[in-house]
Amino acid sequence: MKEVDKMRYDFDSYLNRRETGSSKWLNMDSRNPNVDRDVVPMSVADMDFLTCTEINEEICNYVNSQTLGYSKPVDSYLQTVVDFFREHHNYSAEKDWIVTTPGIVSALATSVNAFTEIGDEVIIFTPVYHPFYEVIEGQKRVIKECPLIYNNNAYSINFELLEKLASSSKVKMILFCNPHNPGGIVWSKEELIRIEEIAVKYDLLIVSDEIHSDIVFKGKKHMVFGSISETIGERCVVCTAASKTFNIAGLQCSNIFIKNEDLRNEFVTANVNIGLERANILGMVATKAAYEKGLNWLDEVKTIIEKNNNIVEKFFNSYNNLFKVMKPEASFLTWVNFENLEIEHEEFMKFLDIKCEFFVNDGLSFGENGKYFIRINTGLPTKKLEENLERLKKYLKECYNVISK
Ligand SMILES: Cc1ncc(COP(=O)(O)O)c(C=O)c1O
């Protein structure tokens, strides 16, 4: 990774995204209509950095020279995706395993629809990204929570409980977040193997959401679930996208790897049945450009995010154990516990929104065991992050007499 002062790309400028309907910015305004116009929010997981110039160029070239009609992924696109995963994740997939969808959440929903029946049970490890709940319950399946064990400010999987849940004949699927949002955990090969063993023993399908797998920090290595073994490759749906990594989520394009042909056909049929068989042409153009030409940008954005993550960690650690920061191993999301502050959850959230203009995700949106947590999106210019932290520091002192070291 590069040193910050030798950056080739601009990670200091940012745009006012109100007028373009940014979910994150509109959410900020609805939470606090009087918010200072200069504040950059830190909630919804996209980044407030300018898009990689090479991606912009490819989109412009395409728009200037082509039509925007109905499109399917062409061979060169699929080859680029396969090459990227072979090179960066040591995952040897074939082009025809890929199904392109408008997003990861839609792929999770389609998987639940295609591979389970109404009333079936699906295991999730909580706390977890909130659509995991919605795609299961919204389709009248039953959530079986396997809460992560929170110990020493880290999460681990409760394998004893997992096996107990998996042994029910009603359980058909594990919906897995790999790396984990909100904890930023890069699961180890050993952990994946233990999950695999349970899935094989009880004949479960694994749907692995790997949207956060490209931004992984030093010393950690992401393992694609489908690459763990031949057996799991056959019972696994691997959901990937360049959207989170390269900040192009608005272009709605994801690549779902399904090795087993029968499963793949069932997935495609379920998508077609609800009119979802198309891919966004500009999403494919951007994804191809990202994987082929965006690697320098990716290298630099990782450096900035790691720097921002360290600033957040240092800030909260200066409060003498009142906050506990789960050091992210992946992605631009930091999970912070504030239980020791002894301020009620709802009161603290209101304090952050209204007084501090410090807009983050409420931990409770990730499940009941997200109580007394917040999730901070660190994908914003360092200066704006520091301003947000300064405001928090000021009002912690002013309103609660909570002072850093
Ligand atoms: C774990 C996870 N999966 C999926 C998504 C969203 O994916 P998409 O926009 O492609 O539906 C997010 C976005 O924050 C996420 O964190």
JSON list of N, CA and C in Angstrom, two decimals, residues 308-377:
[
{"chain": "A", "resi": 308, "resn": "ASN", "atom": "N", "xyz": [-7.97, 6.20, 8.20]},
{"chain": "A", "resi": 308, "resn": "ASN", "atom": "CA", "xyz": [-9.18, 6.69, 8.87]},
{"chain": "A", "resi": 308, "resn": "ASN", "atom": "C", "xyz": [-9.61, 5.75, 9.99]},
{"chain": "A", "resi": 309, "resn": "ASN", "atom": "N", "xyz": [-9.52, 4.45, 9.73]},
{"chain": "A", "resi": 309, "resn": "ASN", "atom": "CA", "xyz": [-9.88, 3.48, 10.78]},
{"chain": "A", "resi": 309, "resn": "ASN", "atom": "C", "xyz": [-9.00, 3.68, 12.02]},
{"chain": "A", "resi": 310, "resn": "ASN", "atom": "N", "xyz": [-7.71, 3.93, 11.77]},
{"chain": "A", "resi": 310, "resn": "ASN", "atom": "CA", "xyz": [-6.80, 4.12, 12.90]},
{"chain": "A", "resi": 310, "resn": "ASN", "atom": "C", "xyz": [-7.12, 5.39, 13.68]},
{"chain": "A", "resi": 311, "resn": "ILE", "atom": "N", "xyz": [-7.54, 6.44, 12.94]},
{"chain": "A", "resi": 311, "resn": "ILE", "atom": "CA", "xyz": [-7.91, 7.70, 13.62]},
{"chain": "A", "resi": 311, "resn": "ILE", "atom": "C", "xyz": [-9.12, 7.46, 14.52]},
{"chain": "A", "resi": 312, "resn": "VAL", "atom": "N", "xyz": [-10.09, 6.71, 14.00]},
{"chain": "A", "resi": 312, "resn": "VAL", "atom": "CA", "xyz": [-11.31, 6.42, 14.78]},
{"chain": "A", "resi": 312, "resn": "VAL", "atom": "C", "xyz": [-10.94, 5.59, 16.02]},
{"chain": "A", "resi": 313, "resn": "GLU", "atom": "N", "xyz": [-10.10, 4.61, 15.83]},
{"chain": "A", "resi": 313, "resn": "GLU", "atom": "CA", "xyz": [-9.72, 3.74, 16.94]},
{"chain": "A", "resi": 313, "resn": "GLU", "atom": "C", "xyz": [-9.00, 4.54, 18.04]},
{"chain": "A", "resi": 314, "resn": "LYS", "atom": "N", "xyz": [-8.06, 5.37, 17.60]},
{"chain": "A", "resi": 314, "resn": "LYS", "atom": "CA", "xyz": [-7.29, 6.16, 18.55]},
{"chain": "A", "resi": 314, "resn": "LYS", "atom": "C", "xyz": [-8.22, 7.13, 19.31]},
{"chain": "A", "resi": 315, "resn": "PHE", "atom": "N", "xyz": [-9.14, 7.73, 18.58]},
{"chain": "A", "resi": 315, "resn": "PHE", "atom": "CA", "xyz": [-10.07, 8.68, 19.20]},
{"chain": "A", "resi": 315, "resn": "PHE", "atom": "C", "xyz": [-10.85, 8.00, 20.32]},
{"chain": "A", "resi": 316, "resn": "PHE", "atom": "N", "xyz": [-11.48, 6.87, 20.02]},
{"chain": "A", "resi": 316, "resn": "PHE", "atom": "CA", "xyz": [-12.33, 6.24, 21.03]},
{"chain": "A", "resi": 316, "resn": "PHE", "atom": "C", "xyz": [-11.51, 5.60, 22.15]},
{"chain": "A", "resi": 317, "resn": "ASN", "atom": "N", "xyz": [-10.33, 5.12, 21.81]},
{"chain": "A", "resi": 317, "resn": "ASN", "atom": "CA", "xyz": [-9.49, 4.51, 22.86]},
{"chain": "A", "resi": 317, "resn": "ASN", "atom": "C", "xyz": [-8.97, 5.55, 23.84]},
{"chain": "A", "resi": 318, "resn": "SER", "atom": "N", "xyz": [-9.04, 6.82, 23.47]},
{"chain": "A", "resi": 318, "resn": "SER", "atom": "CA", "xyz": [-8.56, 7.85, 24.40]},
{"chain": "A", "resi": 318, "resn": "SER", "atom": "C", "xyz": [-9.61, 8.13, 25.49]},
{"chain": "A", "resi": 319, "resn": "TYR", "atom": "N", "xyz": [-10.71, 7.40, 25.48]},
{"chain": "A", "resi": 319, "resn": "TYR", "atom": "CA", "xyz": [-11.76, 7.60, 26.49]},
{"chain": "A", "resi": 319, "resn": "TYR", "atom": "C", "xyz": [-11.74, 6.51, 27.57]},
{"chain": "A", "resi": 320, "resn": "ASN", "atom": "N", "xyz": [-10.55, 5.99, 27.84]},
{"chain": "A", "resi": 320, "resn": "ASN", "atom": "CA", "xyz": [-10.40, 5.10, 29.00]},
{"chain": "A", "resi": 320, "resn": "ASN", "atom": "C", "xyz": [-11.42, 3.98, 29.10]},
{"chain": "A", "resi": 321, "resn": "ASN", "atom": "N", "xyz": [-11.57, 3.22, 28.08]},
{"chain": "A", "resi": 321, "resn": "ASN", "atom": "CA", "xyz": [-12.47, 2.06, 28.14]},
{"chain": "A", "resi": 321, "resn": "ASN", "atom": "C", "xyz": [-13.97, 2.38, 28.11]},
{"chain": "A", "resi": 322, "resn": "LEU", "atom": "N", "xyz": [-14.32, 3.66, 27.93]},
{"chain": "A", "resi": 322, "resn": "LEU", "atom": "CA", "xyz": [-15.75, 3.98, 27.85]},
{"chain": "A", "resi": 322, "resn": "LEU", "atom": "C", "xyz": [-16.32, 3.52, 26.51]},
{"chain": "A", "resi": 323, "resn": "PHE", "atom": "N", "xyz": [-15.45, 3.50, 25.52]},
{"chain": "A", "resi": 323, "resn": "PHE", "atom": "CA", "xyz": [-15.82, 2.97, 24.20]},
{"chain": "A", "resi": 323, "resn": "PHE", "atom": "C", "xyz": [-14.92, 1.78, 23.90]},
{"chain": "A", "resi": 324, "resn": "LYS", "atom": "N", "xyz": [-15.48, 0.81, 23.16]},
{"chain": "A", "resi": 324, "resn": "LYS", "atom": "CA", "xyz": [-14.65, -0.31, 22.71]},
{"chain": "A", "resi": 324, "resn": "LYS", "atom": "C", "xyz": [-14.77, -0.43, 21.19]},
{"chain": "A", "resi": 325, "resn": "VAL", "atom": "N", "xyz": [-13.64, -0.33, 20.53]},
{"chain": "A", "resi": 325, "resn": "VAL", "atom": "CA", "xyz": [-13.62, -0.35, 19.07]},
{"chain": "A", "resi": 325, "resn": "VAL", "atom": "C", "xyz": [-13.21, -1.74, 18.58]},
{"chain": "A", "resi": 326, "resn": "MET", "atom": "N", "xyz": [-14.04, -2.33, 17.72]},
{"chain": "A", "resi": 326, "resn": "MET", "atom": "CA", "xyz": [-13.65, -3.61, 17.12]},
{"chain": "A", "resi": 326, "resn": "MET", "atom": "C", "xyz": [-12.79, -3.28, 15.90]},
{"chain": "A", "resi": 327, "resn": "LYS", "atom": "N", "xyz": [-11.52, -3.60, 16.00]},
{"chain": "A", "resi": 327, "resn": "LYS", "atom": "CA", "xyz": [-10.61, -3.20, 14.91]},
{"chain": "A", "resi": 327, "resn": "LYS", "atom": "C", "xyz": [-11.02, -3.89, 13.60]},
{"chain": "A", "resi": 328, "resn": "PRO", "atom": "N", "xyz": [-11.38, -3.11, 12.56]},
{"chain": "A", "resi": 328, "resn": "PRO", "atom": "CA", "xyz": [-11.83, -3.77, 11.33]},
{"chain": "A", "resi": 328, "resn": "PRO", "atom": "C", "xyz": [-10.69, -4.48, 10.61]},
{"chain": "A", "resi": 329, "resn": "GLU", "atom": "N", "xyz": [-10.94, -5.69, 10.21]},
{"chain": "A", "resi": 329, "resn": "GLU", "atom": "CA", "xyz": [-9.97, -6.44, 9.40]},
{"chain": "A", "resi": 329, "resn": "GLU", "atom": "C", "xyz": [-10.28, -6.23, 7.92]},
{"chain": "A", "resi": 330, "resn": "ALA", "atom": "N", "xyz": [-11.49, -5.76, 7.65]},
{"chain": "A", "resi": 330, "resn": "ALA", "atom": "CA", "xyz": [-11.93, -5.53, 6.27]},
{"chain": "A", "resi": 330, "resn": "ALA", "atom": "C", "xyz": [-12.88, -4.34, 6.23]},
{"chain": "A", "resi": 331, "resn": "SER", "atom": "N", "xyz": [-12.95, -3.72, 5.05]},
{"chain": "A", "resi": 331, "resn": "SER", "atom": "CA", "xyz": [-13.95, -2.72, 4.72]},
{"chain": "A", "resi": 331, "resn": "SER", "atom": "C", "xyz": [-13.80, -1.38, 5.47]},
{"chain": "A", "resi": 332, "resn": "PHE", "atom": "N", "xyz": [-14.75, -0.49, 5.19]},
{"chain": "A", "resi": 332, "resn": "PHE", "atom": "CA", "xyz": [-14.66, 0.88, 5.71]},
{"chain": "A", "resi": 332, "resn": "PHE", "atom": "C", "xyz": [-15.71, 1.11, 6.79]},
{"chain": "A", "resi": 333, "resn": "LEU", "atom": "N", "xyz": [-15.93, 0.08, 7.60]},
{"chain": "A", "resi": 333, "resn": "LEU", "atom": "CA", "xyz": [-16.95, 0.15, 8.63]},
{"chain": "A", "resi": 333, "resn": "LEU", "atom": "C", "xyz": [-16.33, -0.21, 9.99]},
{"chain": "A", "resi": 334, "resn": "THR", "atom": "N", "xyz": [-16.55, 0.65, 10.98]},
{"chain": "A", "resi": 334, "resn": "THR", "atom": "CA", "xyz": [-15.99, 0.37, 12.31]},
{"chain": "A", "resi": 334, "resn": "THR", "atom": "C", "xyz": [-17.13, 0.24, 13.32]},
{"chain": "A", "resi": 335, "resn": "TRP", "atom": "N", "xyz": [-17.08, -0.82, 14.09]},
{"chain": "A", "resi": 335, "resn": "TRP", "atom": "CA", "xyz": [-18.15, -1.20, 15.02]},
{"chain": "A", "resi": 335, "resn": "TRP", "atom": "C", "xyz": [-17.69, -0.80, 16.42]},
{"chain": "A", "resi": 336, "resn": "VAL", "atom": "N", "xyz": [-18.46, 0.09, 17.06]},
{"chain": "A", "resi": 336, "resn": "VAL", "atom": "CA", "xyz": [-18.00, 0.66, 18.34]},
{"chain": "A", "resi": 336, "resn": "VAL", "atom": "C", "xyz": [-19.06, 0.43, 19.41]},
{"chain": "A", "resi": 337, "resn": "ASN", "atom": "N", "xyz": [-18.61, -0.09, 20.54]},
{"chain": "A", "resi": 337, "resn": "ASN", "atom": "CA", "xyz": [-19.50, -0.34, 21.67]},
{"chain": "A", "resi": 337, "resn": "ASN", "atom": "C", "xyz": [-19.42, 0.83, 22.65]},
{"chain": "A", "resi": 338, "resn": "PHE", "atom": "N", "xyz": [-20.60, 1.32, 23.12]},
{"chain": "A", "resi": 338, "resn": "PHE", "atom": "CA", "xyz": [-20.58, 2.44, 24.07]},
{"chain": "A", "resi": 338, "resn": "PHE", "atom": "C", "xyz": [-21.28, 2.11, 25.38]},
{"chain": "A", "resi": 339, "resn": "GLU", "atom": "N", "xyz": [-21.41, 0.82, 25.67]},
{"chain": "A", "resi": 339, "resn": "GLU", "atom": "CA", "xyz": [-22.15, 0.40, 26.86]},
{"chain": "A", "resi": 339, "resn": "GLU", "atom": "C", "xyz": [-21.59, 1.03, 28.15]},
{"chain": "A", "resi": 340, "resn": "ASN", "atom": "N", "xyz": [-20.25, 1.13, 28.22]},
{"chain": "A", "resi": 340, "resn": "ASN", "atom": "CA", "xyz": [-19.64, 1.63, 29.46]},
{"chain": "A", "resi": 340, "resn": "ASN", "atom": "C", "xyz": [-19.90, 3.11, 29.72]},
{"chain": "A", "resi": 341, "resn": "LEU", "atom": "N", "xyz": [-20.43, 3.79, 28.72]},
{"chain": "A", "resi": 341, "resn": "LEU", "atom": "CA", "xyz": [-20.78, 5.20, 28.94]},
{"chain": "A", "resi": 341, "resn": "LEU", "atom": "C", "xyz": [-21.94, 5.34, 29.93]},
{"chain": "A", "resi": 342, "resn": "GLU", "atom": "N", "xyz": [-22.74, 4.27, 29.97]},
{"chain": "A", "resi": 342, "resn": "GLU", "atom": "CA", "xyz": [-23.95, 4.25, 30.81]},
{"chain": "A", "resi": 342, "resn": "GLU", "atom": "C", "xyz": [-24.94, 5.35, 30.42]},
{"chain": "A", "resi": 343, "resn": "ILE", "atom": "N", "xyz": [-25.09, 5.51, 29.13]},
{"chain": "A", "resi": 343, "resn": "ILE", "atom": "CA", "xyz": [-26.14, 6.39, 28.59]},
{"chain": "A", "resi": 343, "resn": "ILE", "atom": "C", "xyz": [-27.08, 5.48, 27.83]},
{"chain": "A", "resi": 344, "resn": "GLU", "atom": "N", "xyz": [-28.38, 5.69, 28.00]},
{"chain": "A", "resi": 344, "resn": "GLU", "atom": "CA", "xyz": [-29.35, 4.82, 27.30]},
{"chain": "A", "resi": 344, "resn": "GLU", "atom": "C", "xyz": [-29.13, 4.87, 25.78]},
{"chain": "A", "resi": 345, "resn": "HIS", "atom": "N", "xyz": [-29.35, 3.73, 25.15]},
{"chain": "A", "resi": 345, "resn": "HIS", "atom": "CA", "xyz": [-29.08, 3.61, 23.70]},
{"chain": "A", "resi": 345, "resn": "HIS", "atom": "C", "xyz": [-29.80, 4.72, 22.90]},
{"chain": "A", "resi": 346, "resn": "GLU", "atom": "N", "xyz": [-31.12, 4.84, 23.11]},
{"chain": "A", "resi": 346, "resn": "GLU", "atom": "CA", "xyz": [-31.90, 5.78, 22.30]},
{"chain": "A", "resi": 346, "resn": "GLU", "atom": "C", "xyz": [-31.42, 7.21, 22.55]},
{"chain": "A", "resi": 347, "resn": "GLU", "atom": "N", "xyz": [-31.13, 7.50, 23.81]},
{"chain": "A", "resi": 347, "resn": "GLU", "atom": "CA", "xyz": [-30.68, 8.85, 24.16]},
{"chain": "A", "resi": 347, "resn": "GLU", "atom": "C", "xyz": [-29.35, 9.17, 23.44]},
{"chain": "A", "resi": 348, "resn": "PHE", "atom": "N", "xyz": [-28.45, 8.19, 23.44]},
{"chain": "A", "resi": 348, "resn": "PHE", "atom": "CA", "xyz": [-27.15, 8.42, 22.81]},
{"chain": "A", "resi": 348, "resn": "PHE", "atom": "C", "xyz": [-27.30, 8.63, 21.30]},
{"chain": "A", "resi": 349, "resn": "MET", "atom": "N", "xyz": [-28.17, 7.84, 20.67]},
{"chain": "A", "resi": 349, "resn": "MET", "atom": "CA", "xyz": [-28.37, 7.98, 19.23]},
{"chain": "A", "resi": 349, "resn": "MET", "atom": "C", "xyz": [-28.90, 9.38, 18.90]},
{"chain": "A", "resi": 350, "resn": "LYS", "atom": "N", "xyz": [-29.83, 9.84, 19.73]},
{"chain": "A", "resi": 350, "resn": "LYS", "atom": "CA", "xyz": [-30.40, 11.17, 19.52]},
{"chain": "A", "resi": 350, "resn": "LYS", "atom": "C", "xyz": [-29.33, 12.26, 19.71]},
{"chain": "A", "resi": 351, "resn": "PHE", "atom": "N", "xyz": [-28.55, 12.05, 20.74]},
{"chain": "A", "resi": 351, "resn": "PHE", "atom": "CA", "xyz": [-27.45, 12.98, 21.03]},
{"chain": "A", "resi": 351, "resn": "PHE", "atom": "C", "xyz": [-26.51, 13.07, 19.82]},
{"chain": "A", "resi": 352, "resn": "LEU", "atom": "N", "xyz": [-26.17, 11.94, 19.23]},
{"chain": "A", "resi": 352, "resn": "LEU", "atom": "CA", "xyz": [-25.27, 11.93, 18.07]},
{"chain": "A", "resi": 352, "resn": "LEU", "atom": "C", "xyz": [-25.89, 12.69, 16.89]},
{"chain": "A", "resi": 353, "resn": "ASP", "atom": "N", "xyz": [-27.17, 12.42, 16.62]},
{"chain": "A", "resi": 353, "resn": "ASP", "atom": "CA", "xyz": [-27.84, 13.05, 15.46]},
{"chain": "A", "resi": 353, "resn": "ASP", "atom": "C", "xyz": [-28.03, 14.55, 15.66]},
{"chain": "A", "resi": 354, "resn": "ILE", "atom": "N", "xyz": [-28.59, 14.90, 16.79]},
{"chain": "A", "resi": 354, "resn": "ILE", "atom": "CA", "xyz": [-29.07, 16.27, 16.96]},
{"chain": "A", "resi": 354, "resn": "ILE", "atom": "C", "xyz": [-27.98, 17.20, 17.47]},
{"chain": "A", "resi": 355, "resn": "LYS", "atom": "N", "xyz": [-27.30, 16.76, 18.51]},
{"chain": "A", "resi": 355, "resn": "LYS", "atom": "CA", "xyz": [-26.31, 17.66, 19.13]},
{"chain": "A", "resi": 355, "resn": "LYS", "atom": "C", "xyz": [-24.97, 17.62, 18.37]},
{"chain": "A", "resi": 356, "resn": "CYS", "atom": "N", "xyz": [-24.49, 16.41, 18.10]},
{"chain": "A", "resi": 356, "resn": "CYS", "atom": "CA", "xyz": [-23.14, 16.27, 17.53]},
{"chain": "A", "resi": 356, "resn": "CYS", "atom": "C", "xyz": [-23.11, 16.30, 16.01]},
{"chain": "A", "resi": 357, "resn": "GLU", "atom": "N", "xyz": [-24.27, 16.15, 15.38]},
{"chain": "A", "resi": 357, "resn": "GLU", "atom": "CA", "xyz": [-24.29, 16.03, 13.91]},
{"chain": "A", "resi": 357, "resn": "GLU", "atom": "C", "xyz": [-23.27, 14.97, 13.47]},
{"chain": "A", "resi": 358, "resn": "PHE", "atom": "N", "xyz": [-23.34, 13.85, 14.15]},
{"chain": "A", "resi": 358, "resn": "PHE", "atom": "CA", "xyz": [-22.41, 12.73, 13.95]},
{"chain": "A", "resi": 358, "resn": "PHE", "atom": "C", "xyz": [-23.28, 11.56, 13.48]},
{"chain": "A", "resi": 359, "resn": "PHE", "atom": "N", "xyz": [-23.40, 11.41, 12.15]},
{"chain": "A", "resi": 359, "resn": "PHE", "atom": "CA", "xyz": [-24.40, 10.49, 11.59]},
{"chain": "A", "resi": 359, "resn": "PHE", "atom": "C", "xyz": [-23.80, 9.13, 11.28]},
{"chain": "A", "resi": 360, "resn": "VAL", "atom": "N", "xyz": [-24.21, 8.15, 12.08]},
{"chain": "A", "resi": 360, "resn": "VAL", "atom": "CA", "xyz": [-23.69, 6.79, 11.93]},
{"chain": "A", "resi": 360, "resn": "VAL", "atom": "C", "xyz": [-24.88, 5.83, 11.87]},
{"chain": "A", "resi": 361, "resn": "ASN", "atom": "N", "xyz": [-24.61, 4.53, 11.74]},
{"chain": "A", "resi": 361, "resn": "ASN", "atom": "CA", "xyz": [-25.71, 3.55, 11.79]},
{"chain": "A", "resi": 361, "resn": "ASN", "atom": "C", "xyz": [-25.95, 3.13, 13.23]},
{"chain": "A", "resi": 362, "resn": "ASP", "atom": "N", "xyz": [-27.21, 3.05, 13.58]},
{"chain": "A", "resi": 362, "resn": "ASP", "atom": "CA", "xyz": [-27.64, 2.59, 14.90]},
{"chain": "A", "resi": 362, "resn": "ASP", "atom": "C", "xyz": [-27.38, 1.08, 14.97]},
{"chain": "A", "resi": 363, "resn": "GLY", "atom": "N", "xyz": [-26.64, 0.64, 15.98]},
{"chain": "A", "resi": 363, "resn": "GLY", "atom": "CA", "xyz": [-26.32, -0.78, 16.12]},
{"chain": "A", "resi": 363, "resn": "GLY", "atom": "C", "xyz": [-27.54, -1.67, 16.15]},
{"chain": "A", "resi": 364, "resn": "LEU", "atom": "N", "xyz": [-28.66, -1.13, 16.64]},
{"chain": "A", "resi": 364, "resn": "LEU", "atom": "CA", "xyz": [-29.87, -1.95, 16.76]},
{"chain": "A", "resi": 364, "resn": "LEU", "atom": "C", "xyz": [-30.43, -2.35, 15.39]},
{"chain": "A", "resi": 365, "resn": "SER", "atom": "N", "xyz": [-30.05, -1.62, 14.34]},
{"chain": "A", "resi": 365, "resn": "SER", "atom": "CA", "xyz": [-30.56, -2.01, 13.02]},
{"chain": "A", "resi": 365, "resn": "SER", "atom": "C", "xyz": [-29.90, -3.30, 12.52]},
{"chain": "A", "resi": 366, "resn": "PHE", "atom": "N", "xyz": [-28.87, -3.76, 13.23]},
{"chain": "A", "resi": 366, "resn": "PHE", "atom": "CA", "xyz": [-28.20, -5.02, 12.86]},
{"chain": "A", "resi": 366, "resn": "PHE", "atom": "C", "xyz": [-28.71, -6.20, 13.71]},
{"chain": "A", "resi": 367, "resn": "GLY", "atom": "N", "xyz": [-29.68, -5.92, 14.58]},
{"chain": "A", "resi": 367, "resn": "GLY", "atom": "CA", "xyz": [-30.22, -6.97, 15.43]},
{"chain": "A", "resi": 367, "resn": "GLY", "atom": "C", "xyz": [-30.20, -6.53, 16.89]},
{"chain": "A", "resi": 368, "resn": "GLU", "atom": "N", "xyz": [-30.92, -7.29, 17.72]},
{"chain": "A", "resi": 368, "resn": "GLU", "atom": "CA", "xyz": [-31.04, -6.89, 19.12]},
{"chain": "A", "resi": 368, "resn": "GLU", "atom": "C", "xyz": [-29.69, -6.85, 19.83]},
{"chain": "A", "resi": 369, "resn": "ASN", "atom": "N", "xyz": [-28.80, -7.75, 19.43]},
{"chain": "A", "resi": 369, "resn": "ASN", "atom": "CA", "xyz": [-27.47, -7.73, 20.09]},
{"chain": "A", "resi": 369, "resn": "ASN", "atom": "C", "xyz": [-26.56, -6.64, 19.53]},
{"chain": "A", "resi": 370, "resn": "GLY", "atom": "N", "xyz": [-27.15, -5.74, 18.71]},
{"chain": "A", "resi": 370, "resn": "GLY", "atom": "CA", "xyz": [-26.41, -4.54, 18.30]},
{"chain": "A", "resi": 370, "resn": "GLY", "atom": "C", "xyz": [-26.69, -3.38, 19.24]},
{"chain": "A", "resi": 371, "resn": "LYS", "atom": "N", "xyz": [-27.41, -3.66, 20.34]},
{"chain": "A", "resi": 371, "resn": "LYS", "atom": "CA", "xyz": [-27.70, -2.59, 21.31]},
{"chain": "A", "resi": 371, "resn": "LYS", "atom": "C", "xyz": [-26.39, -2.10, 21.93]},
{"chain": "A", "resi": 372, "resn": "TYR", "atom": "N", "xyz": [-26.30, -0.81, 22.12]},
{"chain": "A", "resi": 372, "resn": "TYR", "atom": "CA", "xyz": [-25.09, -0.14, 22.65]},
{"chain": "A", "resi": 372, "resn": "TYR", "atom": "C", "xyz": [-23.92, -0.19, 21.69]},
{"chain": "A", "resi": 373, "resn": "PHE", "atom": "N", "xyz": [-24.23, -0.34, 20.37]},
{"chain": "A", "resi": 373, "resn": "PHE", "atom": "CA", "xyz": [-23.19, -0.24, 19.36]},
{"chain": "A", "resi": 373, "resn": "PHE", "atom": "C", "xyz": [-23.59, 0.82, 18.33]},
{"chain": "A", "resi": 374, "resn": "ILE", "atom": "N", "xyz": [-22.57, 1.40, 17.71]},
{"chain": "A", "resi": 374, "resn": "ILE", "atom": "CA", "xyz": [-22.80, 2.19, 16.50]},
{"chain": "A", "resi": 374, "resn": "ILE", "atom": "C", "xyz": [-21.84, 1.67, 15.43]},
{"chain": "A", "resi": 375, "resn": "ARG", "atom": "N", "xyz": [-22.23, 1.86, 14.15]},
{"chain": "A", "resi": 375, "resn": "ARG", "atom": "CA", "xyz": [-21.33, 1.51, 13.05]},
{"chain": "A", "resi": 375, "resn": "ARG", "atom": "C", "xyz": [-20.95, 2.78, 12.32]},
{"chain": "A", "resi": 376, "resn": "ILE", "atom": "N", "xyz": [-19.64, 3.01, 12.25]},
{"chain": "A", "resi": 376, "resn": "ILE", "atom": "CA", "xyz": [-19.13, 4.24, 11.64]},
{"chain": "A", "resi": 376, "resn": "ILE", "atom": "C", "xyz": [-18.54, 3.92, 10.27]},
{"chain": "A", "resi": 377, "resn": "ASN", "atom": "N", "xyz": [-19.00, 4.64, 9.26]},
{"chain": "A", "resi": 377, "resn": "ASN", "atom": "CA", "xyz": [-18.47, 4.50, 7.90]},
{"chain": "A", "resi": 377, "resn": "ASN", "atom": "C", "xyz": [-17.26, 5.43, 7.77]}
]
